[in-house]
Every structure is written in C-alpha cells, then in structure tokens.
Amino acid sequence: MIQHVLSSEVNGFDWYDITHPSEGDFNELATRYNLHESTIRNCFEVGHLPKIEVYPDYQFLILRSIAAKYPEHSDVLIELTERISIFYGDKFIITVHRAQIEWLDKIKQTPADNAKLKGTKHVVNLLVSQALKTFEHEVIYTFADKIDQYEEFVFLHSRRKPFMKKLYYLKRQIDLIRIILTLYQDLVEYFHIPERVSTFHRNLHDLYKRTDTLYRNLAENTSQLLSMYFNIESNHTNEIMRTLTIISVFFMPLTFVVGVYGMNFVDMPELESKYGYPAVLLFMLLLSLAIYFWFKKKRWL
C-alpha cells in the first residue's frame, strides 16, 4: 500500500510511504526516480542490518528500531527489531516497511509546515533519530529495570537458577543491539561530515553517542552480574561440600571398623526381635527423609 505523505506543492518534495510492499508498488517510482534494482531487491530481503549506500541520484538507507512488542526470550533480529528502508534524494523520500511502525506513524502525522519536515535531509535525520530513540527508550525503561531485578535475585534470593534463562536472553538482546548500533555509526557519521553539519545533525550525533554509551555500560553490567552469579554459586557449592566432608569424616572411622571387624558379637538382642528388621527399615526411611528435608531447609536442593 502506497501513501503519499507529503507533496512537492507544499513541502518542495514528495514523501511516499509503502507498507507491505509488492514489486508492483515500485514500477512507477523506480522509473521516476531512477532507483537501482539492487536497492529495490533489498527491500524484500529480511535480515538486513543498518547501512547506507550512496548512488548518483539518491541515497539508500536501512534502519532498525526496537519492535513495539517482542518475545521476552527472543534474540532473533527480525523478532527483536523492525526494519525500514529509505530512498531519498533532493526532491523525494520513499520509506518502505512490512508492518505498521508506531514511531513512524507519529512522524507522518506531523503537520506539513513543521520545521523538521522542511527538507528531505531534515526528514531523514528525524527518521534516524526516532529509530535510535527506540533503543534509548528500551535501555532506560526496560533493560535497566531488568538488570536491577536480576541483581536483587543474585544477592538477596537463595535460589537463583530460575532467572538465569532470562538473564541469558537479556545479554543476547543487548549484544545484538550493540551490533546494530555499531552499524548505525556509518549512517550517523555520513550526516555529520562538515559540509552537512547542522543543529539537527549534531543532535543526532549526540543521541547516537549517548545511546551507544548506555548499551556499552549495560553490556558491562550484564557481564559483571553473570560473573558475580557464578562466583556466588561457586562459593555456595564449596560451603555444601565442606559441610558434607565434615559429616563424612565423622562416619569414615565408624564405617572402617564395621567393615573390617563386622558385627561379630554373640549377644545381639536385635537379631531375635520379631520387629527388628521392619524397625530398621523404618529408621532408614525416616533418616533419609530427615536428610532430605534438612537439605531442602539449607536450600541445597
């Protein structure tokens, strides 16, 4: 579906937004704006990471932003992020995406006379900024809160294993986003070269640096949290082994004496007892249960 967002009569350039693209959507636009076949083909291929390609008549960008909703245990690019492809020249912008993108819809609803829409470069700068802001928003309002929760699990809860799967996927998500942000650098630097620098471009550069720093710190915190978790678990295991070793030391000489000498006594009243055997079995069962509940109380199981 093609939507004519801005027209050249009002803004001096045309902005076409294509949702759920088909090859037929590009027939007229490709001819009118001399779009290269390879860039059109890229719009239909999934899995592309952010990039910019410069052609004689236009520039082609691929952006990634955090998906509005994604599975908590997802570390797949196409589930965690949304993609938008952008063709732009001096007189046109074409945005292409498969699904509705919330932040893009808000930009399309901006009044046509807004200063942020006064030129194609301003619009593209706005698109890149809003895509980056989704990563900044996610780290501030989602990832940082998760890290705080997991720190509480590590230091205040005795049983820590259930959260490990969540922490693993959080680390995978952060690592994937850091790869995306690394590739965003080429886009940001392209707009930040001296002959193109403006207030909008400086703000974009600052936003990128801030977001990249946030994720770098978050990645370090996640790695440190994992390291602390394994250290705590190792110390906990050592405590268990020390306790069990002490208990074993008490029983080793007793077991040795019984093993070597045996129960070689003439007077053993229990051998003549009618209930001796079931009583011993019951005692062993109760002893096993007592050990089990003691282990549970100590949170060793």
CSV table of C-alpha atoms in Angstrom, one decimal:
chain,number,residue,atom,x,y,z
A,1,MET,CA,0.0,0.0,0.0
A,2,ILE,CA,1.4,3.4,-1.0
A,3,GLN,CA,0.6,6.5,1.0
A,4,HIS,CA,1.5,10.0,-0.3
A,5,VAL,CA,2.6,11.6,3.0
A,6,LEU,CA,4.0,14.9,1.8
A,7,SER,CA,3.7,16.6,-1.6
A,8,SER,CA,6.1,18.8,-3.6
A,9,GLU,CA,3.4,21.5,-3.9
A,10,VAL,CA,3.5,22.1,-0.1
A,11,ASN,CA,6.9,20.9,1.1
A,12,GLY,CA,9.0,21.1,-2.1
A,13,PHE,CA,9.5,17.3,-2.2
A,14,ASP,CA,7.4,14.2,-2.2
A,15,TRP,CA,7.3,11.6,0.5
A,16,TYR,CA,5.8,8.2,-0.3
A,17,ASP,CA,5.4,5.6,2.4
A,18,ILE,CA,5.0,1.9,1.3
A,19,THR,CA,3.6,-0.6,3.8
A,20,HIS,CA,3.6,-4.4,2.9
A,21,PRO,CA,5.4,-3.7,-0.3
A,22,SER,CA,5.0,-5.6,-3.6
A,23,GLU,CA,7.0,-5.4,-6.7
A,24,GLY,CA,4.2,-3.5,-8.4
A,25,ASP,CA,4.5,-0.7,-5.9
A,26,PHE,CA,7.9,0.2,-7.3
A,27,ASN,CA,7.1,0.1,-11.0
A,28,GLU,CA,6.3,3.8,-11.4
A,29,LEU,CA,8.5,5.1,-8.6
A,30,ALA,CA,11.6,3.2,-9.8
A,31,THR,CA,11.3,4.8,-13.3
A,32,ARG,CA,10.5,8.3,-12.0
A,33,TYR,CA,13.4,8.4,-9.5
A,34,ASN,CA,15.9,6.1,-11.3
A,35,LEU,CA,16.0,3.6,-8.4
A,36,HIS,CA,18.6,0.9,-8.7
A,37,GLU,CA,17.3,-2.7,-9.0
A,38,SER,CA,19.6,-4.0,-6.2
A,39,THR,CA,18.2,-1.4,-3.7
A,40,ILE,CA,14.6,-2.4,-4.5
A,41,ARG,CA,15.5,-6.0,-4.1
A,42,ASN,CA,17.0,-5.2,-0.6
A,43,CYS,CA,13.5,-4.0,0.5
A,44,PHE,CA,12.1,-7.5,0.1
A,45,GLU,CA,15.0,-9.3,1.8
A,46,VAL,CA,14.8,-10.0,5.5
A,47,GLY,CA,17.6,-9.8,8.0
A,48,HIS,CA,19.5,-6.7,6.7
A,49,LEU,CA,21.4,-4.7,9.2
A,50,PRO,CA,21.6,-0.9,9.2
A,51,LYS,CA,23.6,0.5,6.3
A,52,ILE,CA,23.8,3.4,3.8
A,53,GLU,CA,24.6,3.3,0.1
A,54,VAL,CA,25.2,6.4,-2.0
A,55,TYR,CA,24.1,6.5,-5.6
A,56,PRO,CA,24.3,9.3,-8.1
A,57,ASP,CA,20.7,10.4,-7.8
A,58,TYR,CA,19.8,9.3,-4.3
A,59,GLN,CA,20.9,7.6,-1.1
A,60,PHE,CA,19.6,4.3,0.2
A,61,LEU,CA,19.4,3.6,4.0
A,62,ILE,CA,18.3,0.6,6.0
A,63,LEU,CA,17.3,1.4,9.6
A,64,ARG,CA,16.4,-0.9,12.5
A,65,SER,CA,14.4,0.1,15.6
A,66,ILE,CA,13.2,-1.8,18.6
A,67,ALA,CA,9.9,-3.7,17.9
A,68,ALA,CA,6.9,-2.4,19.8
A,69,LYS,CA,6.3,-5.9,21.1
A,70,TYR,CA,8.7,-8.8,21.0
A,71,PRO,CA,9.0,-12.2,22.9
A,72,GLU,CA,10.9,-11.9,26.2
A,73,HIS,CA,13.1,-14.9,25.3
A,74,SER,CA,13.9,-13.7,21.8
A,75,ASP,CA,17.4,-13.0,20.4
A,76,VAL,CA,16.4,-13.0,16.7
A,77,LEU,CA,17.0,-9.9,14.7
A,78,ILE,CA,13.6,-10.0,12.9
A,79,GLU,CA,11.7,-10.5,16.1
A,80,LEU,CA,13.6,-8.0,18.3
A,81,THR,CA,13.6,-5.2,15.8
A,82,GLU,CA,11.6,-3.6,13.0
A,83,ARG,CA,13.2,-2.6,9.6
A,84,ILE,CA,12.5,0.4,7.5
A,85,SER,CA,14.2,1.1,4.1
A,86,ILE,CA,14.6,4.7,2.9
A,87,PHE,CA,15.3,6.1,-0.5
A,88,TYR,CA,15.9,9.8,-0.6
A,89,GLY,CA,17.1,12.5,-2.9
A,90,ASP,CA,16.7,16.3,-3.0
A,91,LYS,CA,13.1,16.0,-4.2
A,92,PHE,CA,11.8,12.8,-2.8
A,93,ILE,CA,11.7,10.3,0.1
A,94,ILE,CA,10.4,6.8,-0.1
A,95,THR,CA,10.0,4.8,3.1
A,96,VAL,CA,9.4,1.0,2.9
A,97,HIS,CA,8.4,-1.3,5.7
A,98,ARG,CA,6.4,-4.5,6.2
A,99,ALA,CA,4.3,-3.7,9.3
A,100,GLN,CA,3.0,-0.6,10.9
A,101,ILE,CA,5.6,1.2,12.9
A,102,GLU,CA,4.3,3.3,15.8
A,103,TRP,CA,7.1,6.0,15.8
A,104,LEU,CA,6.9,6.3,12.0
A,105,ASP,CA,3.1,6.8,12.1
A,106,LYS,CA,3.6,9.7,14.6
A,107,ILE,CA,6.1,11.4,12.2
A,108,LYS,CA,3.7,11.0,9.3
A,109,GLN,CA,1.0,12.8,11.4
A,110,THR,CA,3.3,15.8,12.0
A,111,PRO,CA,1.9,19.0,10.4
A,112,ALA,CA,3.4,19.6,7.0
A,113,ASP,CA,4.6,23.1,7.9
A,114,ASN,CA,6.7,21.8,10.8
A,115,ALA,CA,10.4,22.9,10.6
A,116,LYS,CA,11.5,19.3,11.0
A,117,LEU,CA,9.9,18.5,7.6
A,118,LYS,CA,11.2,21.4,5.6
A,119,GLY,CA,13.6,19.3,3.5
A,120,THR,CA,14.4,15.7,2.7
A,121,LYS,CA,17.6,15.7,4.8
A,122,HIS,CA,15.7,17.0,7.8
A,123,VAL,CA,13.1,14.3,7.4
A,124,VAL,CA,15.7,11.5,7.1
A,125,ASN,CA,17.6,13.0,10.1
A,126,LEU,CA,14.3,12.8,12.0
A,127,LEU,CA,13.7,9.2,10.9
A,128,VAL,CA,17.2,8.1,12.0
A,129,SER,CA,16.8,10.0,15.3
A,130,GLN,CA,13.5,8.4,16.1
A,131,ALA,CA,14.8,4.9,15.3
A,132,LEU,CA,17.7,5.4,17.6
A,133,LYS,CA,15.5,6.8,20.3
A,134,THR,CA,13.6,3.4,20.5
A,135,PHE,CA,16.9,1.8,21.6
A,136,GLU,CA,17.5,4.6,24.1
A,137,HIS,CA,13.9,4.2,25.5
A,138,GLU,CA,14.3,0.4,25.7
A,139,VAL,CA,17.6,0.6,27.7
A,140,ILE,CA,16.1,3.2,30.1
A,141,TYR,CA,12.7,1.8,30.7
A,142,THR,CA,13.1,-2.0,30.2
A,143,PHE,CA,16.7,-3.3,30.2
A,144,ALA,CA,17.9,-1.2,33.1
A,145,ASP,CA,14.9,-2.3,35.2
A,146,LYS,CA,15.6,-6.0,34.4
A,147,ILE,CA,19.2,-5.6,35.4
A,148,ASP,CA,18.0,-4.2,38.8
A,149,GLN,CA,15.7,-7.1,39.3
A,150,TYR,CA,18.3,-9.7,38.4
A,151,GLU,CA,20.8,-8.0,40.8
A,152,GLU,CA,18.2,-8.5,43.6
A,153,PHE,CA,17.9,-12.2,42.6
A,154,VAL,CA,21.7,-12.7,42.7
A,155,PHE,CA,22.3,-11.0,46.1
A,156,LEU,CA,19.1,-11.4,48.1
A,157,HIS,CA,17.5,-14.7,46.9
A,158,SER,CA,18.9,-18.1,47.9
A,159,ARG,CA,17.6,-19.8,44.8
A,160,ARG,CA,18.9,-18.0,41.7
A,161,LYS,CA,18.7,-20.5,38.9
A,162,PRO,CA,15.2,-19.7,37.5
A,163,PHE,CA,16.2,-16.2,36.4
A,164,MET,CA,19.3,-17.4,34.5
A,165,LYS,CA,17.4,-18.1,31.3
A,166,LYS,CA,16.0,-14.6,31.4
A,167,LEU,CA,19.4,-13.1,32.1
A,168,TYR,CA,20.9,-15.1,29.2
A,169,TYR,CA,18.4,-13.8,26.7
A,170,LEU,CA,18.8,-10.3,28.0
A,171,LYS,CA,22.5,-10.5,27.4
A,172,ARG,CA,21.8,-11.9,23.9
A,173,GLN,CA,19.4,-9.0,23.2
A,174,ILE,CA,21.9,-6.4,24.4
A,175,ASP,CA,24.7,-7.9,22.3
A,176,LEU,CA,22.5,-7.9,19.2
A,177,ILE,CA,21.5,-4.3,19.7
A,178,ARG,CA,25.2,-3.3,20.1
A,179,ILE,CA,25.9,-4.9,16.7
A,180,ILE,CA,23.1,-2.8,15.2
A,181,LEU,CA,24.3,0.4,16.9
A,182,THR,CA,27.9,-0.3,15.6
A,183,LEU,CA,26.5,-0.3,12.1
A,184,TYR,CA,24.4,2.8,12.8
A,185,GLN,CA,27.7,4.7,13.2
A,186,ASP,CA,28.2,4.8,9.4
A,187,LEU,CA,24.8,6.4,9.0
A,188,VAL,CA,25.3,9.0,11.7
A,189,GLU,CA,28.8,9.9,10.5
A,190,TYR,CA,27.5,10.3,7.0
A,191,PHE,CA,25.2,13.1,8.2
A,192,HIS,CA,27.9,14.5,10.5
A,193,ILE,CA,30.6,15.4,7.9
A,194,PRO,CA,31.5,19.1,7.9
A,195,GLU,CA,29.6,20.2,4.8
A,196,ARG,CA,26.3,18.7,6.2
A,197,VAL,CA,26.5,19.5,9.9
A,198,SER,CA,23.6,21.4,11.3
A,199,THR,CA,21.8,21.6,14.7
A,200,PHE,CA,19.7,18.6,13.7
A,201,HIS,CA,22.8,16.6,12.7
A,202,ARG,CA,24.7,17.5,15.9
A,203,ASN,CA,21.7,16.3,17.9
A,204,LEU,CA,21.6,13.1,16.0
A,205,HIS,CA,25.3,12.5,16.7
A,206,ASP,CA,24.9,13.3,20.4
A,207,LEU,CA,21.9,10.9,20.5
A,208,TYR,CA,23.9,8.1,19.0
A,209,LYS,CA,26.9,8.6,21.3
A,210,ARG,CA,24.5,8.7,24.3
A,211,THR,CA,22.7,5.5,23.2
A,212,ASP,CA,25.9,3.7,22.4
A,213,THR,CA,27.3,4.6,25.8
A,214,LEU,CA,24.2,3.3,27.6
A,215,TYR,CA,24.4,0.0,25.9
A,216,ARG,CA,28.1,-0.4,26.4
A,217,ASN,CA,27.6,0.2,30.1
A,218,LEU,CA,24.6,-2.1,30.2
A,219,ALA,CA,26.6,-4.9,28.5
A,220,GLU,CA,29.4,-4.5,31.1
A,221,ASN,CA,26.9,-4.6,33.9
A,222,THR,CA,25.3,-7.8,32.5
A,223,SER,CA,28.7,-9.5,32.2
A,224,GLN,CA,29.7,-8.4,35.7
A,225,LEU,CA,26.3,-9.7,37.0
A,226,LEU,CA,26.9,-13.1,35.4
A,227,SER,CA,30.4,-13.2,36.8
A,228,MET,CA,29.2,-12.4,40.3
A,229,TYR,CA,26.4,-15.0,39.9
A,230,PHE,CA,28.9,-17.8,39.1
A,231,ASN,CA,31.2,-16.7,41.9
A,232,ILE,CA,28.4,-16.8,44.4
A,233,GLU,CA,27.3,-20.2,43.1
A,234,SER,CA,30.8,-21.5,43.3
A,235,ASN,CA,31.1,-20.3,46.9
A,236,HIS,CA,27.7,-21.8,47.8
A,237,THR,CA,28.9,-25.2,46.3
A,238,ASN,CA,32.1,-25.0,48.3
A,239,GLU,CA,30.1,-24.5,51.5
A,240,ILE,CA,28.0,-27.5,50.8
A,241,MET,CA,31.0,-29.7,50.0
A,242,ARG,CA,32.7,-28.5,53.2
A,243,THR,CA,29.7,-29.5,55.3
A,244,LEU,CA,29.3,-32.9,53.7
A,245,THR,CA,33.0,-33.5,54.0
A,246,ILE,CA,32.9,-32.9,57.8
A,247,ILE,CA,29.9,-35.3,58.1
A,248,SER,CA,31.7,-37.9,56.1
A,249,VAL,CA,34.9,-37.6,58.2
A,250,PHE,CA,32.8,-38.5,61.3
A,251,PHE,CA,31.5,-41.6,59.7
A,252,MET,CA,34.6,-42.8,58.0
A,253,PRO,CA,36.3,-44.5,61.0
A,254,LEU,CA,33.0,-46.0,62.1
A,255,THR,CA,32.5,-47.4,58.6
A,256,PHE,CA,36.1,-48.7,58.6
A,257,VAL,CA,35.6,-50.5,62.0
A,258,VAL,CA,32.4,-52.1,60.9
A,259,GLY,CA,33.8,-53.1,57.5
A,260,VAL,CA,36.9,-54.7,59.0
A,261,TYR,CA,35.6,-56.3,62.2
A,262,GLY,CA,32.0,-56.7,61.2
A,263,MET,CA,29.2,-57.3,63.7
A,264,ASN,CA,30.9,-60.3,65.3
A,265,PHE,CA,29.0,-60.4,68.6
A,266,VAL,CA,27.3,-63.3,70.2
A,267,ASP,CA,24.8,-61.3,72.3
A,268,MET,CA,22.9,-59.2,69.8
A,269,PRO,CA,19.3,-59.0,71.1
A,270,GLU,CA,18.0,-57.3,67.9
A,271,LEU,CA,18.7,-60.5,65.9
A,272,GLU,CA,16.0,-62.3,67.9
A,273,SER,CA,13.5,-59.4,67.8
A,274,LYS,CA,10.4,-60.0,65.7
A,275,TYR,CA,10.1,-56.3,64.7
A,276,GLY,CA,13.9,-55.7,64.4
A,277,TYR,CA,14.0,-55.8,60.6
A,278,PRO,CA,11.0,-53.6,59.8
A,279,ALA,CA,12.1,-51.2,62.6
A,280,VAL,CA,15.5,-50.8,61.0
A,281,LEU,CA,13.9,-50.3,57.6
A,282,LEU,CA,11.6,-47.6,59.1
A,283,PHE,CA,14.5,-46.0,60.8
A,284,MET,CA,16.4,-45.8,57.5
A,285,LEU,CA,13.4,-44.3,55.7
A,286,LEU,CA,13.0,-41.7,58.4
A,287,LEU,CA,16.7,-40.9,58.4
A,288,SER,CA,16.6,-40.5,54.6
A,289,LEU,CA,13.6,-38.1,54.9
A,290,ALA,CA,15.3,-36.2,57.6
A,291,ILE,CA,18.4,-35.7,55.5
A,292,TYR,CA,16.2,-34.7,52.5
A,293,PHE,CA,14.3,-32.0,54.5
A,294,TRP,CA,17.5,-30.8,56.0
A,295,PHE,CA,19.0,-30.3,52.6
A,296,LYS,CA,15.8,-28.5,51.5
A,297,LYS,CA,15.9,-26.2,54.5
A,298,LYS,CA,19.6,-25.4,53.8
A,299,ARG,CA,18.5,-24.8,50.1
A,300,TRP,CA,21.0,-27.4,48.8
A,301,LEU,CA,18.2,-29.0,46.7
